Coordinates of C-alpha atoms and ligand atoms in Angstrom, one line a residue:
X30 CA 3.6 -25.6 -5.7
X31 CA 7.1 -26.5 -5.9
X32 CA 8.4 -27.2 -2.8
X33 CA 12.3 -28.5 -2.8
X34 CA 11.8 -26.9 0.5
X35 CA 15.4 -25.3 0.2
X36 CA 16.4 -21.4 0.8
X37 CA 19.9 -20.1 0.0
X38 CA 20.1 -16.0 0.2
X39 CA 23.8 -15.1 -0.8
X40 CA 25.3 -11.7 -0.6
X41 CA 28.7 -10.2 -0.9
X42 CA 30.9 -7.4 0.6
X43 CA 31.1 -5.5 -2.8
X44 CA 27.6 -6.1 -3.9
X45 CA 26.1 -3.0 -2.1
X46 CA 22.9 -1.6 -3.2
X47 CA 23.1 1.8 -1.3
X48 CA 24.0 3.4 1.8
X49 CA 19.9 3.5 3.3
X50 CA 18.2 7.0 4.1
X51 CA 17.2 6.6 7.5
X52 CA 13.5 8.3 6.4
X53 CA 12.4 5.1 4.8
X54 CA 11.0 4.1 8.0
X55 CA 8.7 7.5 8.0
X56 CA 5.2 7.8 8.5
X57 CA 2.0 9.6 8.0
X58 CA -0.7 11.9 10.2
X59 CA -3.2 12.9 8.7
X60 CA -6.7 15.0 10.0
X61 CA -8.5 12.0 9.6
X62 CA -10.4 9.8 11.5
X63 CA -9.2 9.6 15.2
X64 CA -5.1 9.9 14.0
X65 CA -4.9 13.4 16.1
X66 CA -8.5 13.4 17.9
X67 CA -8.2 10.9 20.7
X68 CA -5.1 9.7 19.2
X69 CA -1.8 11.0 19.7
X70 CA -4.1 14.3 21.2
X71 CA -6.5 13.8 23.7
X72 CA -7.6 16.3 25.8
X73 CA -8.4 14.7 29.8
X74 CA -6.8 11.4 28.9
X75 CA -5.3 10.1 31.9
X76 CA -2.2 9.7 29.8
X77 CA -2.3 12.8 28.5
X78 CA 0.9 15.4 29.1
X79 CA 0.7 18.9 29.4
X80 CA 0.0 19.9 25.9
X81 CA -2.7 17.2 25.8
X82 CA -0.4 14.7 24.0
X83 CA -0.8 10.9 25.0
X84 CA 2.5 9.6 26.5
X85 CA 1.5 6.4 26.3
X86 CA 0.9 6.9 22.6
X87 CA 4.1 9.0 22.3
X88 CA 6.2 5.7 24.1
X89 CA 4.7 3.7 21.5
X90 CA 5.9 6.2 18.6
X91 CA 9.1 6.6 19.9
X92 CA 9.7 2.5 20.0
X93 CA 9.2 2.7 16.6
X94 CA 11.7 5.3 15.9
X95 CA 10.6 7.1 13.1
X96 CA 12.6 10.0 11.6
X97 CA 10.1 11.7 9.4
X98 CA 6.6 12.2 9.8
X99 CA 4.8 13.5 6.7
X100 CA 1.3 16.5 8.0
X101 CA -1.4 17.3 7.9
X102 CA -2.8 15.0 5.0
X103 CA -3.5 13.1 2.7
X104 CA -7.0 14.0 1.1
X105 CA -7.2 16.5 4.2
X106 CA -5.2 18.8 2.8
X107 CA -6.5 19.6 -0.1
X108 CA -9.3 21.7 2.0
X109 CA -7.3 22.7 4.7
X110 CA -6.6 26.2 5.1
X111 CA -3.4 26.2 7.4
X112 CA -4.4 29.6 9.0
X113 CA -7.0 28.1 11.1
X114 CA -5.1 25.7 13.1
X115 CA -2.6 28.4 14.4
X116 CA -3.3 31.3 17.5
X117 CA -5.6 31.4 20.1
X118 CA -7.6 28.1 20.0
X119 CA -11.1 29.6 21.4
X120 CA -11.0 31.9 17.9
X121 CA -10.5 28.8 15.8
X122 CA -13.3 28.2 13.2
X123 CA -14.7 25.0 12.6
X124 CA -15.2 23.9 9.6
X125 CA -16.9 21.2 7.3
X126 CA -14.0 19.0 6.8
X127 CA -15.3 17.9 3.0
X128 CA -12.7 15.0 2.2
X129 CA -13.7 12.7 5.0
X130 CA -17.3 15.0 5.1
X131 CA -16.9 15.7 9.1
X132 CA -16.1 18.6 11.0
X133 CA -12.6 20.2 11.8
X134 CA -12.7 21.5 14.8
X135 CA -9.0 23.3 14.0
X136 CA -8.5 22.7 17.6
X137 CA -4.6 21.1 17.1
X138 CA -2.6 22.7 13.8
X139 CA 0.6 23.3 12.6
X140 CA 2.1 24.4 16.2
X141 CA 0.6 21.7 18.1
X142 CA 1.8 19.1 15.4
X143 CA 5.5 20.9 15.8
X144 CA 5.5 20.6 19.3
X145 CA 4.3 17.0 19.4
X146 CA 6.9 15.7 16.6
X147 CA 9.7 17.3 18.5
X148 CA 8.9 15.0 21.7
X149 CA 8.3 12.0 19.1
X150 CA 12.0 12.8 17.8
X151 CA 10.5 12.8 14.5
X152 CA 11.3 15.8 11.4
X153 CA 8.1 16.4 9.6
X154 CA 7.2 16.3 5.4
X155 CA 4.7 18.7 5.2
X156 CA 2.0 18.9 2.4
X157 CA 0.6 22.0 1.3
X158 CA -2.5 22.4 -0.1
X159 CA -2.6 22.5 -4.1
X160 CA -6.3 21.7 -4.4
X161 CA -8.2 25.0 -2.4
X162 CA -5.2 27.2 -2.5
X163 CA -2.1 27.5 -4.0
X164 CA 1.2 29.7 -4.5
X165 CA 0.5 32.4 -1.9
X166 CA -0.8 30.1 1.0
X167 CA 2.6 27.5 0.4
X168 CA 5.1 30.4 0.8
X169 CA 3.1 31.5 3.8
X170 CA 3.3 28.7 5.3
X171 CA 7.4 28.3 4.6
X172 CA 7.3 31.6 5.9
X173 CA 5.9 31.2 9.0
X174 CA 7.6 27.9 9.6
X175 CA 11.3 28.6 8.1
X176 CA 11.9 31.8 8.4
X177 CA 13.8 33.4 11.7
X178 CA 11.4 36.7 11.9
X179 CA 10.9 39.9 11.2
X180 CA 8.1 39.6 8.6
X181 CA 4.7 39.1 9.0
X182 CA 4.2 35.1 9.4
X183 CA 7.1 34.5 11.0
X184 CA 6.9 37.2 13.8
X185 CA 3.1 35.3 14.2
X186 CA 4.7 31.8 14.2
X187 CA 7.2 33.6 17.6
X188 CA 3.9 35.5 18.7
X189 CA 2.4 31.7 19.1
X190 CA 5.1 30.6 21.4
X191 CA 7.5 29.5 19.0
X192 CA 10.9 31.4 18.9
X193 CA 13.0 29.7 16.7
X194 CA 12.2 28.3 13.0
X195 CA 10.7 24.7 12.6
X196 CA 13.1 24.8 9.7
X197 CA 10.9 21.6 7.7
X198 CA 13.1 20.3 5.4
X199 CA 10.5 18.3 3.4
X200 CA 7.8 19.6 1.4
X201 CA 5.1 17.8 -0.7
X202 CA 3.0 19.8 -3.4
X203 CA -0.1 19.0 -2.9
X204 CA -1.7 15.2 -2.4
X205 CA -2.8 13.1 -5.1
X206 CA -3.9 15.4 -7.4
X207 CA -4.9 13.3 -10.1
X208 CA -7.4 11.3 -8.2
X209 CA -11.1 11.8 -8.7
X210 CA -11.8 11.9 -5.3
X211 CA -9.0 15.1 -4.5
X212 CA -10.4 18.4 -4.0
X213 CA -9.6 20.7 -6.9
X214 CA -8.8 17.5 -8.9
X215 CA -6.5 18.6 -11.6
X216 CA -4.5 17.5 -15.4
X217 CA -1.2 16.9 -15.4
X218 CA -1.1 20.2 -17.0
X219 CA -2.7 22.2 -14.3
X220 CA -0.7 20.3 -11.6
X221 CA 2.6 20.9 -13.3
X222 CA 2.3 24.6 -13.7
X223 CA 0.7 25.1 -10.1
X224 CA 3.9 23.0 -8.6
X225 CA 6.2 24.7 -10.0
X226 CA 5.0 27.9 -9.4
X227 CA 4.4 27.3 -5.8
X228 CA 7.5 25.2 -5.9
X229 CA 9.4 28.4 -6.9
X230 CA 8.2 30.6 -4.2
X231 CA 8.6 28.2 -1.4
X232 CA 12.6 27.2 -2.3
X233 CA 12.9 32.2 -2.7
X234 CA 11.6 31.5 0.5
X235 CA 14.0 29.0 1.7
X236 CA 16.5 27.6 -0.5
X237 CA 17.8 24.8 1.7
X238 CA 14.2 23.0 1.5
X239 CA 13.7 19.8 -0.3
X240 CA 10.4 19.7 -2.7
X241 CA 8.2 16.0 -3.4
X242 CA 5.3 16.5 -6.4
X243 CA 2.8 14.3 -7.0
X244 CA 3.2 11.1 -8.8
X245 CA -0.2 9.9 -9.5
X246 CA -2.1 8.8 -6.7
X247 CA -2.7 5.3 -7.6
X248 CA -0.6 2.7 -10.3
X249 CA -4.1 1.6 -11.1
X250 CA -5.7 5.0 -11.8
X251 CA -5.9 5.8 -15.6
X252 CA -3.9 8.9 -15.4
X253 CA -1.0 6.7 -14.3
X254 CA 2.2 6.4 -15.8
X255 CA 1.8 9.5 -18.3
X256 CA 0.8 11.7 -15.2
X257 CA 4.2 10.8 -14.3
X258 CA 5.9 11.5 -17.5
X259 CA 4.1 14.8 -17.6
X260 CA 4.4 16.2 -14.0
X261 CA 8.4 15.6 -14.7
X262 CA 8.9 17.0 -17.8
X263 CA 7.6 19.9 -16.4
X264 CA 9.0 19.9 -12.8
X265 CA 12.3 18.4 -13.3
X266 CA 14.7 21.2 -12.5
X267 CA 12.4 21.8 -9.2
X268 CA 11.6 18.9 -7.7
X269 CA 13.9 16.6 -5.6
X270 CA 11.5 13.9 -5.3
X271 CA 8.6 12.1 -7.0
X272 CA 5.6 10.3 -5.1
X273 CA 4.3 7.0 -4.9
X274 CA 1.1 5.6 -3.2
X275 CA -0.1 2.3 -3.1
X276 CA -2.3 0.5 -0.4
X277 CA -2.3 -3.5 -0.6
X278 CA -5.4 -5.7 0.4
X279 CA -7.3 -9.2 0.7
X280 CA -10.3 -8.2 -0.4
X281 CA -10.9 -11.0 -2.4
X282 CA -9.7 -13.6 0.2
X283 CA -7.1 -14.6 -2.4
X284 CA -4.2 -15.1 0.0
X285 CA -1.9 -16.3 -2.6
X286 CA -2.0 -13.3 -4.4
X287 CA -1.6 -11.1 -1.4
X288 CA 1.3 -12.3 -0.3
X289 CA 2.7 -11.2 -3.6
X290 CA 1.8 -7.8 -3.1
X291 CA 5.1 -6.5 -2.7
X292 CA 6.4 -7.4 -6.2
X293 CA 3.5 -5.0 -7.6
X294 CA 5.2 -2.5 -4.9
X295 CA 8.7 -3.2 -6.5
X296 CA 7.1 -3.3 -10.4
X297 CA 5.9 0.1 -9.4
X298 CA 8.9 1.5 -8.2
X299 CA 10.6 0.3 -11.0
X300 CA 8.2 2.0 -13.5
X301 CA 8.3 5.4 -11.6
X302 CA 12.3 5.0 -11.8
X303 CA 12.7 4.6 -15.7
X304 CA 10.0 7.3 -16.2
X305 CA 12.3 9.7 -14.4
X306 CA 15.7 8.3 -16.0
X307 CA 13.4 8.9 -19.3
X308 CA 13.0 12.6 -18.5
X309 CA 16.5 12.7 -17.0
X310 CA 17.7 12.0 -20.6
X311 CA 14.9 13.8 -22.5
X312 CA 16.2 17.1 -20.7
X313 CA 19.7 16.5 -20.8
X314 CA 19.6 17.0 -17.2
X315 CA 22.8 16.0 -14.8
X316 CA 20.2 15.1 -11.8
X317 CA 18.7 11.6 -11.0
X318 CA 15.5 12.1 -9.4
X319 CA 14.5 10.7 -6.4
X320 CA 11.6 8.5 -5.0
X321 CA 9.4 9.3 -2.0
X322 CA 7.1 6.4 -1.5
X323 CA 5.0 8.6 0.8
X324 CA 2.1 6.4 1.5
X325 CA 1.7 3.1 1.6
X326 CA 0.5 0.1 3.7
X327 CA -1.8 -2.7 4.1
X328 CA -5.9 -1.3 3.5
X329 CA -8.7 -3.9 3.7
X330 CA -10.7 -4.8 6.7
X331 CA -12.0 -1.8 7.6
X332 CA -13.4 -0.8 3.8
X333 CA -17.1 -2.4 4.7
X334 CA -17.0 -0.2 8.1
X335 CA -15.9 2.9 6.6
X336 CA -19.0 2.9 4.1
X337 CA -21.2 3.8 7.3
X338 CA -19.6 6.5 8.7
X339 CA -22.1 9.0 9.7
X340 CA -21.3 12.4 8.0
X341 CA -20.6 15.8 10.0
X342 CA -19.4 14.1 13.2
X343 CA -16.1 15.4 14.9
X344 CA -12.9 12.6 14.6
X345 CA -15.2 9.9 14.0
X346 CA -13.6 6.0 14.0
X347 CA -12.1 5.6 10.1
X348 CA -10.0 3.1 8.6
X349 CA -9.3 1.4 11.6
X350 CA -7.8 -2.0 10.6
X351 CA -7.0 -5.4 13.0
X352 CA -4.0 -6.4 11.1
X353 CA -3.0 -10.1 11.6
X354 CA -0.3 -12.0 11.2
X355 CA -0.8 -12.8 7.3
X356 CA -0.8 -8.9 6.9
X357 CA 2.0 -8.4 8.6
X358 CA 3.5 -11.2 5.9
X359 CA 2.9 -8.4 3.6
X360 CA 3.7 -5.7 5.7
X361 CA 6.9 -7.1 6.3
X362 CA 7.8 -8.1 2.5
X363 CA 7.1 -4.5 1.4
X364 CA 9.4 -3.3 3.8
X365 CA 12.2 -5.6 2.6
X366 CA 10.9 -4.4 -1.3
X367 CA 12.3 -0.8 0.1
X368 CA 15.2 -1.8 1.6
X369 CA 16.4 -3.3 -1.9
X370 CA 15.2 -0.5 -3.8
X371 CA 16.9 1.9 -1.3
X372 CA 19.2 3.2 -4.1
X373 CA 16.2 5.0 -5.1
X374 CA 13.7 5.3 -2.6
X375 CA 15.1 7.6 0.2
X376 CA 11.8 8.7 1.9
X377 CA 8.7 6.2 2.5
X378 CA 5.7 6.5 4.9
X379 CA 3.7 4.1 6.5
X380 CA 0.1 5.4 6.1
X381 CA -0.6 6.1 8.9
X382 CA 0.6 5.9 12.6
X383 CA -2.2 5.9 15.0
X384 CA -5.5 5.0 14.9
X385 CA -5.8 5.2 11.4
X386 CA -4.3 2.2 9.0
X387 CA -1.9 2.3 12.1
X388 CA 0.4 0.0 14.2
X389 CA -0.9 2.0 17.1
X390 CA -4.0 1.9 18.7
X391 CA -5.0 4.2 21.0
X392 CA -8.8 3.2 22.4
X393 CA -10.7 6.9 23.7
X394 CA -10.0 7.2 27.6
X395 CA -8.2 3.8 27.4
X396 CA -4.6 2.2 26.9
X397 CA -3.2 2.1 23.8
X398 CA -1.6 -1.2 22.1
X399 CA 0.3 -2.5 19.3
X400 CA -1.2 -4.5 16.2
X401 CA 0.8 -7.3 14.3
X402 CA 2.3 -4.9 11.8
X403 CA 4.3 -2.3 14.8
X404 CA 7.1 -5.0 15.1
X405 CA 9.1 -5.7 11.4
X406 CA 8.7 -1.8 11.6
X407 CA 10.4 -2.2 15.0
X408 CA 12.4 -4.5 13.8
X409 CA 13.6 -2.4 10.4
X410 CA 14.0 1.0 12.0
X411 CA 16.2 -0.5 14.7
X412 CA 18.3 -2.9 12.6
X413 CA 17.8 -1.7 9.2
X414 CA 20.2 1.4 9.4
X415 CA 23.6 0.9 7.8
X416 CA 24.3 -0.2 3.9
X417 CA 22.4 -2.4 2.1
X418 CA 23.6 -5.1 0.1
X419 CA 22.2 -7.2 -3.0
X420 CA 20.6 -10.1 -1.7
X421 CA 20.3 -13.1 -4.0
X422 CA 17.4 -15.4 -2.5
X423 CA 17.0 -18.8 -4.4
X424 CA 13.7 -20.4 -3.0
X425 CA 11.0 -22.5 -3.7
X426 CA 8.6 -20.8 -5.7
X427 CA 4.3 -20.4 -6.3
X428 CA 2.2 -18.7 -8.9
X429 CA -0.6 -16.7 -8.4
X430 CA -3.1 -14.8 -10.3
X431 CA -1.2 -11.8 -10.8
X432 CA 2.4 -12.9 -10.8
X433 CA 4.3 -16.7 -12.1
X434 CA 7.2 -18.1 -9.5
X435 CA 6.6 -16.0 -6.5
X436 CA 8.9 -17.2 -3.6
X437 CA 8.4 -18.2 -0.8
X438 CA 11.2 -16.3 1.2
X439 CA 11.7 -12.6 0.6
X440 CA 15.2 -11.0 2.5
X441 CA 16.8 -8.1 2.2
X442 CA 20.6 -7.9 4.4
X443 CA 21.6 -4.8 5.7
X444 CA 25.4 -4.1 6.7
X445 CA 25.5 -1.9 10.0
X446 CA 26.6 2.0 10.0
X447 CA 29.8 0.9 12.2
X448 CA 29.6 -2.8 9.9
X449 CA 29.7 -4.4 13.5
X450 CA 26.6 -6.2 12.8
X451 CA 25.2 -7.6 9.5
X452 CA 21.7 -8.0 10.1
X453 CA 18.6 -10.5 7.3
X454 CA 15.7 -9.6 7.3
X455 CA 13.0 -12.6 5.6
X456 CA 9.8 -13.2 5.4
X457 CA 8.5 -17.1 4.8
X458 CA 5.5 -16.7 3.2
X459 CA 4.9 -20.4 3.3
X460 CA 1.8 -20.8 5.2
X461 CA 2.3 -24.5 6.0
X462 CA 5.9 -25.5 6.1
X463 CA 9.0 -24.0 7.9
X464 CA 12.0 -23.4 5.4
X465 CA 15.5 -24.3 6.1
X466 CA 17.7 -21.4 5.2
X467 CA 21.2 -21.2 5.0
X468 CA 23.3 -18.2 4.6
X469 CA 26.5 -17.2 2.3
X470 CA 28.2 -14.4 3.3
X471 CA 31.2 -13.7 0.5
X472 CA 33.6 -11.1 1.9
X473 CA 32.7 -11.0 5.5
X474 CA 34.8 -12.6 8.3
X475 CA 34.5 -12.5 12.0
X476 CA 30.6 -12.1 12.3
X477 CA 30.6 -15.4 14.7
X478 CA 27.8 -14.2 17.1
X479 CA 23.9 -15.0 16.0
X480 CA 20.7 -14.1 17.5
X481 CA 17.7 -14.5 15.6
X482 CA 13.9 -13.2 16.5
X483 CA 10.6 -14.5 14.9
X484 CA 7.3 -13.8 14.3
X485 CA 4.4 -16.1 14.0
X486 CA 1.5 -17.3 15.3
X487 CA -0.6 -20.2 15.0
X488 CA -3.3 -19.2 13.1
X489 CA -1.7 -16.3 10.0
X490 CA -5.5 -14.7 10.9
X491 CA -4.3 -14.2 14.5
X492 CA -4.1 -10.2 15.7
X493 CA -3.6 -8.4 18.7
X494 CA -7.2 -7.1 20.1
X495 CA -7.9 -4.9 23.3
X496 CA -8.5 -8.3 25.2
X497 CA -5.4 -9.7 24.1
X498 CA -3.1 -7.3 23.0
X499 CA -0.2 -9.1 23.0
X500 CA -1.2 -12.3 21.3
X501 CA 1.4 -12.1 18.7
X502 CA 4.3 -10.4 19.1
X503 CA 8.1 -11.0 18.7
X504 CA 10.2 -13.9 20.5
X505 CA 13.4 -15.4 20.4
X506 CA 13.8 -17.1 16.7
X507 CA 15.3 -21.0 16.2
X508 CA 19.1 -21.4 17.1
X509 CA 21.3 -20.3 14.1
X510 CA 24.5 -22.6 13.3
X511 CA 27.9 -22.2 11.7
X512 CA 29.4 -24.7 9.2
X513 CA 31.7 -24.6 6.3
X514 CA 31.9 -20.9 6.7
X515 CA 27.8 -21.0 6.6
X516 CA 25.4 -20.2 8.4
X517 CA 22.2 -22.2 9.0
X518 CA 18.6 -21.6 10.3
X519 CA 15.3 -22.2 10.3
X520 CA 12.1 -20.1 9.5
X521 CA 9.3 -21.0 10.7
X522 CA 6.5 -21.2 8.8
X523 CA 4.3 -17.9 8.0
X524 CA 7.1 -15.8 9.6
X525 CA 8.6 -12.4 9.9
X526 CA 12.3 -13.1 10.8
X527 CA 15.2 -11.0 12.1
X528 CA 19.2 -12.8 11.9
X529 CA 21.4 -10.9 13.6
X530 CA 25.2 -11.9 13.1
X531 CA 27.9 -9.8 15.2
X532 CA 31.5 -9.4 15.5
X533 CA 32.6 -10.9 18.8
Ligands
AHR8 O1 -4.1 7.5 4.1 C1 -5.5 7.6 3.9 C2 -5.7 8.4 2.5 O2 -5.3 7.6 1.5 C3 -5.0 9.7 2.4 O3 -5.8 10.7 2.8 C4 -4.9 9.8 0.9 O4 -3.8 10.6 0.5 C5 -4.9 8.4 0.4 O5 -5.8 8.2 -0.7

């Protein structure tokens, strides 16, 4: 361990990586688990609003700000037949849900989910289902969403209360289709063609929509990277965006290599990127394609759990994690790998939002509370909207099994929309020592007002729990100084960090 316990991040005026898509700070609900059932819907909850929606739940969302919320799955959708979940609920089937093998009781759909996102202040990525159905089911559904009226789906989208067009801008073809697990499982081959058919219909449909297709599901899958390759030599001229997926866990206990996770997260983004600048060129095409990083998150304690799930039950309890501080390490570092690959990456979603992988717990009949992981995505979404700016970190370093001179401090700086406020994100991934950090800002004068807020807890295996659901959270960070033009601070050890420098 090499530990001349020193931390310099410089950046500079004209060393801008990109101006950052707000929908990096998206996130995912799927039909799985309790995300929707006794989640953000729960009929009889004494929280719950008119429409059955949780307000404390919807409080908790709306903290978080999130701009895009990608529905209805995930592995879900890849069964789901969208006409269920729309009309009259009493004449809604239910049916065997066969991804999670439990029953859908089609109860809340694509209306409910509408009406919901629009009092979260959230746009929606919605997923059609490649893996059951295909081209005709896809325009359908961009028909009855998108289009004003006057046809068939759309005069059945006003007939079920809603007047005006939902007007999704976002649509993802299909859900990892490439992985063994996906219903109707397919080659890059069959995936391409069916994507860009459906692809083709949906954008005659409505022109002004925004298509994602499938990059493989996993980086460690087989299929992957040639999937990619594939899918985008086909789909080029039709798609706007390619996928990524990629859950990061402890299983092994190896903390080391954990907190390195995000440099496979920026290894992969880089792949995807020079795959699609290798088609780019390939098809003498003009357009750079696009990354949606569309699920991704922290996925480990609750794997031994989910391999007792009784089958056929309705909503039953699935991938409910306790994130701690050390995941929120992680959590917070892969949300700074974004924010420096935010020249590419213009849509990403935390998978999920409630219950499931989620920030957000809501217990059945109970309160609801926040795990480690809600605040840097507090933190990012509030302060993280603006420019952002190449950060160059110099800090000690560590190797792990997977990767040599991993350090300790990750940052990514982020230059405010009205470049009022310049605002550092960093992580100390130290688990013993605080690190000294001191700040060069080349090409910036006048930002003379600090305020810093921390993260950290005693014990890195410290998480929020019913009991104690606010045993770590955010606080006030250490004083920052000014010298020589510098500024200086401390961050504590096994921290997530927010600096925030203002004009006076
Ligand atoms: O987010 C949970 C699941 O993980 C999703 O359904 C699937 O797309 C991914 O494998």
């Amino acid at each position: 361990m090499d530990m001349k316990n020193k931390v310099s991040i410089t950046v500079d005026r004209d060393f801008q990586i990109a101006a950052i898509d707000k929908r990096i700070y998206g996130s995912f609900l799927e039909h799985v688990g309790r995300a929707i059932y006794t989640g953000i819907y729960e009929p009889g909850h004494a929280a719950a609003d008119a429409d059955d929606f949780r307000l404390d739940v919807l409080d908790a969302v709306r903290g978080l700000n999130v701009p895009i919320v990608r529905y209805p799955g995930g592995n879900f959708v890849s069964g789901y037949n969208w006409k269920d979940g729309i009309g009259p609920r009493e004449k809604r089937p239910k049916r065997l849900e066969l991804a999670a093998r439990c029953i859908e009781t089609n109860e809340f759909g694509t209306d409910e989910f509408m009406k919901w996102s629009k009092k979260a202040g959230a746009d929606t990525m919605m997923t059609v289902n490649l893996g059951t159905q295909g081209l005709d089911s896809a325009r359908e559904l961009v028909e009855y969403c998108n289009f004003p009226g006057g046809t068939q789906w759309s005069d059945l989208r006003k007939k079920n209360g809603a007047k005006d067009p939902y007007n999704i801008k976002v649509w993802c073809l299909g859900n990892e289709m490439d992985g063994p697990w996906q219903i109707g499982q397919k080659t890059a081959q069959e995936y391409a063609s069916i994507a860009v058919q459906a692809g083709k219909a949906m954008k005659l449909v409505d022109p002004s929509i925004e298509l994602v297709v499938c990059g493989s599901a996993m980086p460690s899958l087989p299929t992957y990277p040639e999937w990619e390759r594939e899918v985008l030599e086909h789909s080029y001229e039709q798609a706007d965006y390619i996928c990524l997926h990629s859950y990061y866990g402890n299983q092994s206990g190896d903390t080391d290599n954990f907190l390195a996770r995000n440099i496979a997260m920026a290894e992969y983004i880089r792949t995807v990127e020079s795959i699609c600048d290798y088609t780019k060129a390939k098809l003498r095409s003009r357009k750079t394609m696009m990354l949606s990083f569309d699920e991704w998150n922290v996925w480990y304690h609750s794997n031994e759990a989910d391999r007792h799930i009784k089958h056929w039950a309705v909503a039953p309890a699935q991938s409910e994690e306790d994130y701690t501080m050390l995941d929120a390490l992680v959590f917070g570092s892969c949300f700074i790998t974004l924010l420096n690959h935010s020249d590419r990456v213009k849509m990403a979603c935390v998978a999920q939002l409630v219950n499931v992988l989620a920030p957000i717990i809501a217990l059945p009949g109970g309160p609801c509370y926040c795990h480690t992981t809600y605040y840097p995505w507090k933190h990012v979404s509030e302060f993280g909207r603006g420019t952002a700016l190449r950060a160059a970190v110099n800090a000690p370093v560590y190797d792990c099994a997977d990767f040599e001179k991993v350090p300790y401090v990750d940052a990514a700086v982020v230059l405010s929309e009205d470049e009022s406020a310049i605002t550092i994100f960093a992580v100390n991934k130290n688990l013993e020592e605080a690190l000294p950090v001191t700040l060069k800002l080349n090409g910036f004068t006048g930002y003379s007002e600090a305020e810093s807020i921390t993260m950290h807890s005693p014990s890195a295996d410290d998480g929020n729990t019913p009991e104690e659901p606010n045993l770590v959270v955010p606080a006030r960070g250490n004083s920052v100084g000014f010298e020589d033009g510098l500024v200086h601070t401390i961050l504590p050890r096994a921290s997530w960090n927010v600096i925030r420098l203002r004009k006076k």
